[in-house]
Every structure is written in C-alpha cells, then in structure tokens.
C-alpha cells in the first residue's frame, strides 16, 4: 500500500479572506480534501483509527498574526470569521481537522525545540521578513524574524507529506525541509527519523493573484486600499465596482498569451478569469482576444459574483452561530493535539530533554 498522505496548511486570520487566498490556496485545500476522501474510500481506510488513512489538517495561524502590530479584539473577530469562511468555502470539519494554533500549544513548544536547529543565516535569507519589516528592521518584532520556524513546526508536528501553498510561501517550506533534515541528521538515526520532509504543492493555475491596483504586487490583506483586493464577503455591487475600477491599459486583449508580456494588470485579470473557469490563459484569450476591457471587465465581474454568491451566503449564516463555530474549533484542536503528541514527544526525547 502506498504511504498515507498527510496534507497540512494554514492561513493567517488577519482581515477577510480574499480572492488571492481563495484561488491560490483554499480552493485547492477543498479539492485535496475531496480527493483524499475518495482515496480513503477506494482503499477502505475511512475510519479515524485506520492505518494508512489519508488526512488533511487545516488551521488558522493566529500565533503568526501576533508577529505584526495587531489589535486583540480584531484578531479574535478575524479568527472566527476566517474559520467561518473556510467552512463556507467547503472545508468540512467532519472530514478535515480544522483548528486554530492557539488551542494547540504543541506548535510553539515544537518551535522552541526547532529554534536550536534553525540557523540565523537561513532566517536572514527569508524574503518575507525583508518585505514585512521594510526599512524598519530594528523595530520589527523578534516573532516576525522567527516566524518561519513556527511555520516549520506547524507542518513537522503532524508529519506532513504535502503542504499546499501559494508561490509566496515556498521559501518557508524549503526552510522547514532544511530544519527537518538537519534535526534528523543531528539527533536521530537514519532508520528512525523524527520528522518527515514535507513537499510544497502549488495549484497549477493561478498560484499568484495580483493586486488590482498594481499588477506587480500580490493581492494581499495588508494593502491599505480595499480596492486592491476582492474579499469573499464583498457584496455583488462591491465586486463589480472593484473590477470596473481595476487598473488596466488602453490596449484591447491580445489573442495570444505572449501579447500580455509587460501588461501585468491585464494578465492578472485574465488569470483570474482562467482560474474561475478552470481553463488556461490561452482559453480566455480565444474567447476575448481583440476585445477591450469595456467588454471583458463586466464578464469577469459577473463570473466572480456568481462564484462568490453561495460562499458568502454560507459565510453569513455561519457567522451568526458562534456556538457552532466554537465547537468546530474545539473539536479540531483536540484532534490536532492527539495527532501531534507522538512527534512532539519524539523531538523532546531526541534532544535529551528529561520529561
Ligand atoms: P497567508 O495567510 O498570507 O496566505 C494563506 C495562503 O494563501 C496564499 N496566498 C496567495 N496565493 C495566491 N495569490 C495571492 N495573492 C495570495 N496571497 C496569499 C499563500 O501562499 C498561502 O498558501 N505563513 C503563511 C501561513 C502559514 C502556513 C503555515 C502555511 C503558517 N503556517 C504552515 C502553510 C503551512 C501565511 O502567512 O499565509
């Protein structure tokens, strides 16, 4: 039998879920969850105790969110909202383990154990730290610098085999592999490694959705302008307005992909359309090549509204049921603590720490 797949991924609960998160990550999580379910059925490993059962764990990286200046009341609200958003997008808490990091202390515990293995030089190379600290490196929090070690702990704790992430997180995953490899080399025997080396996986299409006001920057919840991103909770009117106002150029759409070179905003809108229809950029250009944005933008806006409508309806309903949300997160955290325990213990033991 092939070894079981353990899929693990996280998202920071800062601000609302946006289209970049959805098309770049969450939609892929839902697909993996569904594929995994199918594989379990085919292999007869559907019960929770079955050996060889494929499993998905998805979490809200609330501990990561405190690495940047934040408002506690907002973090709390955003954590619950993001949990509701994930369920609304199709993450099923009965089939996947869904939780928030803060309810699973093994994450920061393992991070400390891994801090002994991670090298300063490795962390110094992380481009996200450079981006997020900007010119104010001295004033950045220590958490922002060591954050990638927590991210490594997030996946190594569960022996993740596959980690679905967008392009921007690949470097952090490489670091997790380096840490796992060095820890295994330094503290474990070759035939009994403590950690599994996880593979990053990016969806083949739309791995990177860009800012609607500047096609060279990724769509992000940290951009001060609301007009730069589509949020899953946006009303249809807001979605249409944001697409209509999205930055473009005066040229019509080309009929071939190479005609989009040097036109990052046009490429982004076509990429979004392609992702929503599960097609390629070429497919979209076959239909819209030669057309101006006056025709393309309303078509894209309508497609977005139709895709987001059922998600935002479920999202609003879930947010009204705080008790149900709390119960989902408590159950997920309890499952996560169980799954992570043996690995955490193995790490303590390997390091010679008396328990
Ligand atoms: P975060 O919260 O910034 O983003 C969550 C996921 O969404 C992807 N993503 C995008 N994909 C395409 N286009 C975009 N514009 C875009 N913006 C975000 C990200 O690549 C990511 O997959 N450090 C992580 C959270 C994290 C994590 C982990 C992920 C913490 N621990 C362990 C995987 C495994 C982060 O800040 O992602």
Tab-separated table of C-alpha atoms and ligand atoms in Angstrom:
chain	number	residue	atom	x	y	z
A	1	UNK	CA	0.000	0.000	0.000
A	2	UNK	CA	1.259	3.492	-0.767
A	3	UNK	CA	2.169	5.542	2.338
A	4	UNK	CA	-0.680	7.725	3.577
A	5	UNK	CA	-0.779	11.356	2.541
A	6	UNK	CA	-0.871	13.904	5.340
A	7	UNK	CA	-1.839	17.312	3.987
A	8	UNK	CA	-1.257	20.289	6.299
A	9	UNK	CA	-1.684	24.012	5.618
A	10	UNK	CA	-2.501	27.273	7.362
A	11	UNK	CA	-3.720	30.786	6.793
A	12	UNK	CA	-3.298	33.909	8.893
A	13	UNK	CA	-6.543	35.298	10.270
A	14	UNK	CA	-5.720	38.917	9.529
A	15	UNK	CA	-8.520	40.647	7.652
A	16	UNK	CA	-11.016	38.886	5.462
A	17	UNK	CA	-10.393	36.039	3.101
A	18	UNK	CA	-9.581	37.490	-0.327
A	19	UNK	CA	-9.569	36.166	-3.842
A	20	UNK	CA	-5.807	35.504	-3.775
A	21	UNK	CA	-6.199	33.234	-0.745
A	22	UNK	CA	-9.223	31.555	-2.292
A	23	UNK	CA	-7.903	30.890	-5.816
A	24	UNK	CA	-4.288	30.479	-4.699
A	25	UNK	CA	-4.891	28.274	-1.681
A	26	UNK	CA	-8.285	27.476	-0.179
A	27	UNK	CA	-9.956	26.171	-3.323
A	28	UNK	CA	-7.059	23.796	-3.647
A	29	UNK	CA	-7.420	22.717	0.003
A	30	UNK	CA	-11.044	21.800	-0.663
A	31	UNK	CA	-10.054	19.797	-3.726
A	32	UNK	CA	-7.376	17.953	-1.788
A	33	UNK	CA	-9.837	17.196	0.989
A	34	UNK	CA	-12.261	15.748	-1.561
A	35	UNK	CA	-9.539	13.738	-3.362
A	36	UNK	CA	-8.327	12.368	-0.053
A	37	UNK	CA	-11.825	11.264	0.859
A	38	UNK	CA	-12.118	9.461	-2.444
A	39	UNK	CA	-8.750	7.734	-1.965
A	40	UNK	CA	-9.781	6.632	1.533
A	41	UNK	CA	-12.968	5.169	0.186
A	42	UNK	CA	-11.103	3.349	-2.597
A	43	UNK	CA	-8.547	2.000	-0.137
A	44	UNK	CA	-11.080	1.127	2.586
A	45	UNK	CA	-9.443	3.450	5.124
A	46	UNK	CA	-12.338	5.714	6.045
A	47	UNK	CA	-12.403	5.149	9.839
A	48	UNK	CA	-10.392	7.540	12.015
A	49	UNK	CA	-8.253	4.760	13.510
A	50	UNK	CA	-7.424	3.096	10.163
A	51	UNK	CA	-3.717	2.734	9.454
A	52	UNK	CA	-2.772	4.234	6.112
A	53	UNK	CA	-5.660	6.704	6.182
A	54	UNK	CA	-5.060	9.884	4.175
A	55	UNK	CA	-5.781	13.013	6.161
A	56	UNK	CA	-5.991	16.806	5.879
A	57	UNK	CA	-5.309	19.312	8.660
A	58	UNK	CA	-6.068	22.992	8.093
A	59	UNK	CA	-5.506	25.705	10.652
A	60	UNK	CA	-5.782	29.400	11.372
A	61	UNK	CA	-2.301	30.717	12.029
A	62	UNK	CA	-3.366	33.060	14.824
A	63	UNK	CA	0.006	32.761	16.579
A	64	UNK	CA	1.629	34.055	13.405
A	65	UNK	CA	-0.657	37.054	13.395
A	66	UNK	CA	0.928	38.493	16.553
A	67	UNK	CA	4.250	38.929	14.739
A	68	UNK	CA	2.912	42.200	13.317
A	69	UNK	CA	1.296	45.076	15.224
A	70	UNK	CA	-2.283	43.997	15.829
A	71	UNK	CA	-5.471	44.793	17.669
A	72	UNK	CA	-6.509	41.938	20.033
A	73	UNK	CA	-10.264	42.412	19.571
A	74	UNK	CA	-9.799	42.393	15.802
A	75	UNK	CA	-7.640	39.276	15.878
A	76	UNK	CA	-10.330	37.452	17.823
A	77	UNK	CA	-13.027	38.531	15.384
A	78	UNK	CA	-10.861	37.709	12.371
A	79	UNK	CA	-10.081	34.233	13.704
A	80	UNK	CA	-13.765	33.356	13.996
A	81	UNK	CA	-14.549	34.958	10.655
A	82	UNK	CA	-11.776	33.082	8.909
A	83	UNK	CA	-12.975	29.801	10.428
A	84	UNK	CA	-16.470	30.539	9.094
A	85	UNK	CA	-15.013	31.498	5.716
A	86	UNK	CA	-13.088	28.239	5.402
A	87	UNK	CA	-16.172	26.169	6.175
A	88	UNK	CA	-18.173	28.332	3.736
A	89	UNK	CA	-15.579	27.613	1.033
A	90	UNK	CA	-16.024	23.867	1.545
A	91	UNK	CA	-13.607	22.774	4.277
A	92	UNK	CA	-15.686	20.144	6.055
A	93	UNK	CA	-14.816	19.802	9.761
A	94	UNK	CA	-16.140	16.249	9.705
A	95	UNK	CA	-13.592	15.211	7.097
A	96	UNK	CA	-10.670	17.581	7.731
A	97	UNK	CA	-9.158	18.625	11.040
A	98	UNK	CA	-9.876	22.363	11.311
A	99	UNK	CA	-8.462	24.345	14.249
A	100	UNK	CA	-6.595	27.444	15.385
A	101	UNK	CA	-2.952	27.248	16.519
A	102	UNK	CA	-3.555	28.971	19.857
A	103	UNK	CA	-5.532	25.943	21.059
A	104	UNK	CA	-2.649	23.589	20.286
A	105	UNK	CA	0.355	24.624	22.425
A	106	UNK	CA	2.471	21.931	20.775
A	107	UNK	CA	3.055	24.399	17.888
A	108	UNK	CA	5.036	26.984	19.891
A	109	UNK	CA	6.556	24.197	22.000
A	110	UNK	CA	7.974	22.482	18.955
A	111	UNK	CA	9.066	25.844	17.559
A	112	UNK	CA	11.317	26.311	20.592
A	113	UNK	CA	12.806	22.875	20.119
A	114	UNK	CA	13.469	23.673	16.447
A	115	UNK	CA	14.986	27.072	17.242
A	116	UNK	CA	18.055	25.127	18.331
A	117	UNK	CA	18.375	23.683	14.825
A	118	UNK	CA	17.376	26.634	12.628
A	119	UNK	CA	20.387	28.780	11.632
A	120	UNK	CA	20.452	32.593	11.752
A	121	UNK	CA	21.817	32.603	8.205
A	122	UNK	CA	18.792	30.649	6.959
A	123	UNK	CA	16.350	33.054	8.598
A	124	UNK	CA	18.302	36.048	7.303
A	125	UNK	CA	17.564	34.892	3.766
A	126	UNK	CA	13.763	34.856	4.165
A	127	UNK	CA	12.354	37.391	1.716
A	128	UNK	CA	9.059	37.739	3.575
A	129	UNK	CA	10.862	39.062	6.651
A	130	UNK	CA	12.619	41.608	4.461
A	131	UNK	CA	9.321	42.615	2.820
A	132	UNK	CA	7.346	42.853	6.034
A	133	UNK	CA	9.996	44.580	8.147
A	134	UNK	CA	10.766	47.030	5.328
A	135	UNK	CA	13.148	49.785	6.313
A	136	UNK	CA	12.430	49.253	9.989
A	137	UNK	CA	14.353	46.021	10.644
A	138	UNK	CA	15.460	47.134	14.096
A	139	UNK	CA	11.883	47.836	15.117
A	140	UNK	CA	10.454	44.553	13.744
A	141	UNK	CA	9.330	42.005	16.340
A	142	UNK	CA	11.514	39.004	17.139
A	143	UNK	CA	8.431	36.930	16.297
A	144	UNK	CA	8.489	38.237	12.713
A	145	UNK	CA	12.066	37.012	12.381
A	146	UNK	CA	11.499	33.552	13.909
A	147	UNK	CA	8.050	33.121	12.347
A	148	UNK	CA	9.336	30.712	9.663
A	149	UNK	CA	10.481	28.365	12.447
A	150	UNK	CA	6.932	28.320	13.827
A	151	UNK	CA	5.752	27.602	10.295
A	152	UNK	CA	8.171	24.663	10.159
A	153	UNK	CA	6.802	23.415	13.500
A	154	UNK	CA	3.257	23.743	12.114
A	155	UNK	CA	3.869	21.123	9.477
A	156	UNK	CA	6.589	18.953	11.047
A	157	UNK	CA	4.441	18.385	14.149
A	158	UNK	CA	1.992	16.385	12.040
A	159	UNK	CA	4.477	14.552	9.799
A	160	UNK	CA	3.017	16.456	6.839
A	161	UNK	CA	3.833	14.861	3.500
A	162	UNK	CA	2.242	17.610	1.374
A	163	UNK	CA	1.773	21.298	2.089
A	164	UNK	CA	-0.426	23.209	-0.348
A	165	UNK	CA	0.765	26.833	-0.518
A	166	UNK	CA	0.979	29.726	-2.941
A	167	UNK	CA	4.305	30.659	-4.537
A	168	UNK	CA	4.996	33.241	-1.821
A	169	UNK	CA	5.237	30.559	0.881
A	170	UNK	CA	7.559	28.176	-0.955
A	171	UNK	CA	10.684	29.607	0.603
A	172	UNK	CA	9.282	28.948	4.084
A	173	UNK	CA	8.597	25.362	3.113
A	174	UNK	CA	12.153	24.926	1.879
A	175	UNK	CA	13.283	26.137	5.287
A	176	UNK	CA	11.013	23.593	7.013
A	177	UNK	CA	12.679	20.862	4.957
A	178	UNK	CA	16.159	22.138	5.852
A	179	UNK	CA	15.283	22.213	9.544
A	180	UNK	CA	13.775	18.701	9.429
A	181	UNK	CA	16.784	17.351	7.576
A	182	UNK	CA	19.323	18.883	9.951
A	183	UNK	CA	17.374	17.806	13.043
A	184	UNK	CA	17.129	14.231	11.727
A	185	UNK	CA	20.855	14.215	10.884
A	186	UNK	CA	21.931	15.672	14.214
A	187	UNK	CA	19.571	13.919	16.606
A	188	UNK	CA	18.015	10.835	15.022
A	189	UNK	CA	19.238	7.619	13.497
A	190	UNK	CA	18.868	7.171	9.765
A	191	UNK	CA	16.295	4.392	10.079
A	192	UNK	CA	14.144	6.281	12.612
A	193	UNK	CA	13.936	9.959	11.555
A	194	UNK	CA	11.893	12.198	13.859
A	195	UNK	CA	10.477	14.350	11.042
A	196	UNK	CA	9.074	13.765	7.562
A	197	UNK	CA	10.341	16.154	4.861
A	198	UNK	CA	7.213	17.879	3.502
A	199	UNK	CA	6.686	18.693	-0.175
A	200	UNK	CA	5.149	22.045	-1.095
A	201	UNK	CA	2.408	21.839	-3.698
A	202	UNK	CA	1.013	24.766	-5.622
A	203	UNK	CA	-2.096	24.613	-7.757
A	204	UNK	CA	-1.093	24.512	-11.413
A	205	UNK	CA	-3.245	27.507	-12.264
A	206	UNK	CA	-3.497	30.890	-10.597
A	207	UNK	CA	-0.838	30.257	-7.994
A	208	UNK	CA	-0.398	34.006	-7.812
A	209	UNK	CA	-3.232	36.519	-7.909
A	210	UNK	CA	-2.081	40.110	-8.080
A	211	UNK	CA	-3.184	43.445	-6.627
A	212	UNK	CA	-5.993	45.074	-8.657
A	213	UNK	CA	-4.331	48.490	-8.414
A	214	UNK	CA	-0.779	47.327	-9.165
A	215	UNK	CA	-0.250	44.122	-11.126
A	216	UNK	CA	3.338	43.757	-9.933
A	217	UNK	CA	2.347	43.263	-6.255
A	218	UNK	CA	0.487	40.226	-4.943
A	219	UNK	CA	-3.094	40.622	-3.757
A	220	UNK	CA	-2.774	40.910	-0.015
A	221	UNK	CA	-4.802	41.680	3.075
A	222	UNK	CA	-2.073	44.043	4.265
A	223	UNK	CA	-2.533	46.509	1.390
A	224	UNK	CA	-4.181	49.665	2.788
A	225	UNK	CA	-6.522	50.001	-0.209
A	226	UNK	CA	-9.740	47.950	-0.182
A	227	UNK	CA	-9.931	48.472	-3.926
A	228	UNK	CA	-6.764	46.387	-4.376
A	229	UNK	CA	-8.471	43.112	-3.500
A	230	UNK	CA	-11.762	41.243	-3.797
A	231	UNK	CA	-12.909	39.885	-0.453
A	232	UNK	CA	-15.153	36.878	-0.146
A	233	UNK	CA	-17.589	38.880	1.939
A	234	UNK	CA	-17.888	41.687	-0.656
A	235	UNK	CA	-21.395	42.381	-1.936
A	236	UNK	CA	-22.081	41.886	-5.690
A	237	UNK	CA	-22.053	45.680	-6.137
A	238	UNK	CA	-18.662	45.968	-4.469
A	239	UNK	CA	-17.240	43.177	-6.621
A	240	UNK	CA	-18.493	44.806	-9.836
A	241	UNK	CA	-17.159	48.201	-8.748
A	242	UNK	CA	-13.706	46.849	-7.858
A	243	UNK	CA	-13.399	45.031	-11.179
A	244	UNK	CA	-14.587	48.061	-13.150
A	245	UNK	CA	-12.068	50.264	-11.344
A	246	UNK	CA	-9.220	47.730	-11.560
A	247	UNK	CA	-6.171	49.263	-13.209
A	248	UNK	CA	-5.722	48.277	-16.876
A	249	UNK	CA	-4.189	49.719	-20.031
A	250	UNK	CA	-5.876	51.141	-23.134
A	251	UNK	CA	-4.974	48.211	-25.445
A	252	UNK	CA	-7.502	45.502	-26.319
A	253	UNK	CA	-6.778	41.955	-25.133
A	254	UNK	CA	-4.337	40.079	-27.384
A	255	UNK	CA	-5.254	36.747	-28.928
A	256	UNK	CA	-2.102	35.028	-27.618
A	257	UNK	CA	-0.504	34.833	-24.192
A	258	UNK	CA	2.757	36.467	-25.242
A	259	UNK	CA	0.811	39.616	-26.063
A	260	UNK	CA	0.289	40.022	-22.297
A	261	UNK	CA	4.005	40.468	-21.662
A	262	UNK	CA	4.688	43.769	-19.922
A	263	UNK	CA	0.954	44.145	-19.144
A	264	UNK	CA	0.767	42.798	-15.565
A	265	UNK	CA	-2.700	44.188	-14.793
A	266	UNK	CA	-4.237	42.735	-17.957
A	267	UNK	CA	-2.512	39.408	-17.301
A	268	UNK	CA	-3.876	39.361	-13.755
A	269	UNK	CA	-7.490	39.859	-14.822
A	270	UNK	CA	-7.185	37.179	-17.490
A	271	UNK	CA	-5.525	34.859	-14.955
A	272	UNK	CA	-8.407	35.351	-12.527
A	273	UNK	CA	-10.928	34.589	-15.279
A	274	UNK	CA	-8.991	31.468	-16.257
A	275	UNK	CA	-8.846	30.263	-12.639
A	276	UNK	CA	-12.568	30.793	-12.144
A	277	UNK	CA	-13.417	28.790	-15.261
A	278	UNK	CA	-10.723	26.150	-14.638
A	279	UNK	CA	-9.271	26.987	-18.027
A	280	UNK	CA	-5.973	28.406	-19.253
A	281	UNK	CA	-4.996	31.966	-20.124
A	282	UNK	CA	-4.969	30.838	-23.776
A	283	UNK	CA	-8.574	29.622	-23.460
A	284	UNK	CA	-9.692	33.015	-22.176
A	285	UNK	CA	-7.845	34.822	-24.956
A	286	UNK	CA	-9.515	32.592	-27.535
A	287	UNK	CA	-12.846	33.999	-26.360
A	288	UNK	CA	-11.825	37.591	-25.606
A	289	UNK	CA	-8.806	38.279	-27.876
A	290	UNK	CA	-9.361	41.582	-29.696
A	291	UNK	CA	-11.962	42.761	-27.143
A	292	UNK	CA	-11.444	45.820	-24.959
A	293	UNK	CA	-11.800	45.914	-21.185
A	294	UNK	CA	-15.224	47.515	-21.618
A	295	UNK	CA	-16.463	44.076	-22.594
A	296	UNK	CA	-14.099	41.867	-20.589
A	297	UNK	CA	-14.487	43.519	-17.186
A	298	UNK	CA	-18.281	43.106	-16.870
A	299	UNK	CA	-17.953	39.443	-17.927
A	300	UNK	CA	-15.278	38.877	-15.288
A	301	UNK	CA	-17.287	40.762	-12.647
A	302	UNK	CA	-20.387	38.646	-13.265
A	303	UNK	CA	-18.409	35.441	-13.168
A	304	UNK	CA	-16.912	36.482	-9.835
A	305	UNK	CA	-20.268	37.426	-8.365
A	306	UNK	CA	-21.735	34.048	-9.354
A	307	UNK	CA	-18.757	32.136	-7.927
A	308	UNK	CA	-18.774	34.042	-4.648
A	309	UNK	CA	-22.531	34.162	-4.084
A	310	UNK	CA	-23.013	30.706	-2.471
A	311	UNK	CA	-19.843	31.126	-0.420
A	312	UNK	CA	-20.829	34.485	1.007
A	313	UNK	CA	-24.345	33.206	1.808
A	314	UNK	CA	-22.950	30.265	3.802
A	315	UNK	CA	-20.404	32.558	5.423
A	316	UNK	CA	-23.047	34.962	6.746
A	317	UNK	CA	-25.179	32.116	8.111
A	318	UNK	CA	-22.238	30.514	9.915
A	319	UNK	CA	-21.073	33.749	11.486
A	320	UNK	CA	-24.437	34.031	13.210
A	321	UNK	CA	-23.869	30.712	15.007
A	322	UNK	CA	-20.996	31.429	17.365
A	323	UNK	CA	-21.585	28.290	19.436
A	324	UNK	CA	-21.271	26.031	16.412
A	325	UNK	CA	-18.050	27.782	15.370
A	326	UNK	CA	-16.529	27.423	18.847
A	327	UNK	CA	-17.444	23.737	18.845
A	328	UNK	CA	-15.831	23.160	15.437
A	329	UNK	CA	-12.556	24.751	16.567
A	330	UNK	CA	-12.519	22.965	19.948
A	331	UNK	CA	-13.050	19.576	18.336
A	332	UNK	CA	-10.417	20.217	15.673
A	333	UNK	CA	-7.883	21.349	18.291
A	334	UNK	CA	-8.450	18.249	20.373
A	335	UNK	CA	-7.863	16.033	17.308
A	336	UNK	CA	-4.746	18.034	16.376
A	337	UNK	CA	-3.293	17.694	19.894
A	338	UNK	CA	-3.753	13.930	19.671
A	339	UNK	CA	-2.153	13.635	16.226
A	340	UNK	CA	0.827	15.830	17.141
A	341	UNK	CA	1.641	14.307	20.537
A	342	UNK	CA	3.914	11.407	19.459
A	343	UNK	CA	6.070	13.669	17.271
A	344	UNK	CA	6.449	16.296	19.983
A	345	UNK	CA	7.489	13.611	22.471
A	346	UNK	CA	9.943	12.130	19.968
A	347	UNK	CA	11.532	15.574	19.494
A	348	UNK	CA	11.964	16.088	23.264
A	349	UNK	CA	13.464	12.626	23.628
A	350	UNK	CA	15.827	13.034	20.665
A	351	UNK	CA	17.183	16.249	22.203
A	352	UNK	CA	17.908	14.564	25.541
A	353	UNK	CA	15.330	16.563	27.460
A	354	UNK	CA	14.061	14.780	30.560
A	355	UNK	CA	10.230	14.620	30.684
B	1	LIG	P1	-1.159	33.761	4.246
B	1	LIG	O1	-2.137	33.831	5.365
B	1	LIG	O2	-0.508	35.031	3.801
B	1	LIG	O3	-1.850	33.128	2.981
B	1	LIG	C1	-2.566	31.871	3.036
B	1	LIG	C2	-2.377	31.117	1.730
B	1	LIG	O4	-2.829	31.914	0.643
B	1	LIG	C3	-1.785	32.040	-0.320
B	1	LIG	N1	-1.872	33.396	-0.905
B	1	LIG	C4	-1.948	33.640	-2.208
B	1	LIG	N2	-1.976	32.837	-3.273
B	1	LIG	C5	-2.082	33.416	-4.476
B	1	LIG	N3	-2.149	34.743	-4.690
B	1	LIG	C6	-2.133	35.598	-3.643
B	1	LIG	N4	-2.225	36.900	-3.856
B	1	LIG	C7	-2.027	35.058	-2.329
B	1	LIG	N5	-1.990	35.596	-1.079
B	1	LIG	C8	-1.889	34.568	-0.224
B	1	LIG	C9	-0.498	31.820	0.460
B	1	LIG	O5	0.547	31.350	-0.361
B	1	LIG	C10	-0.905	30.777	1.450
B	1	LIG	O6	-0.816	29.484	0.898
B	1	LIG	N6	2.772	31.910	6.638
B	1	LIG	C11	1.522	31.577	5.981
B	1	LIG	C12	0.544	30.848	6.874
B	1	LIG	C13	1.109	29.619	7.474
B	1	LIG	C14	1.306	28.375	6.825
B	1	LIG	C15	1.873	27.506	7.827
B	1	LIG	C16	1.073	27.900	5.539
B	1	LIG	C17	1.524	29.498	8.758
B	1	LIG	N7	1.993	28.228	8.965
B	1	LIG	C18	2.190	26.206	7.544
B	1	LIG	C19	1.416	26.571	5.268
B	1	LIG	C20	1.957	25.742	6.256
B	1	LIG	C21	0.872	32.873	5.541
B	1	LIG	O7	1.125	33.914	6.080
B	1	LIG	O8	-0.056	32.673	4.565
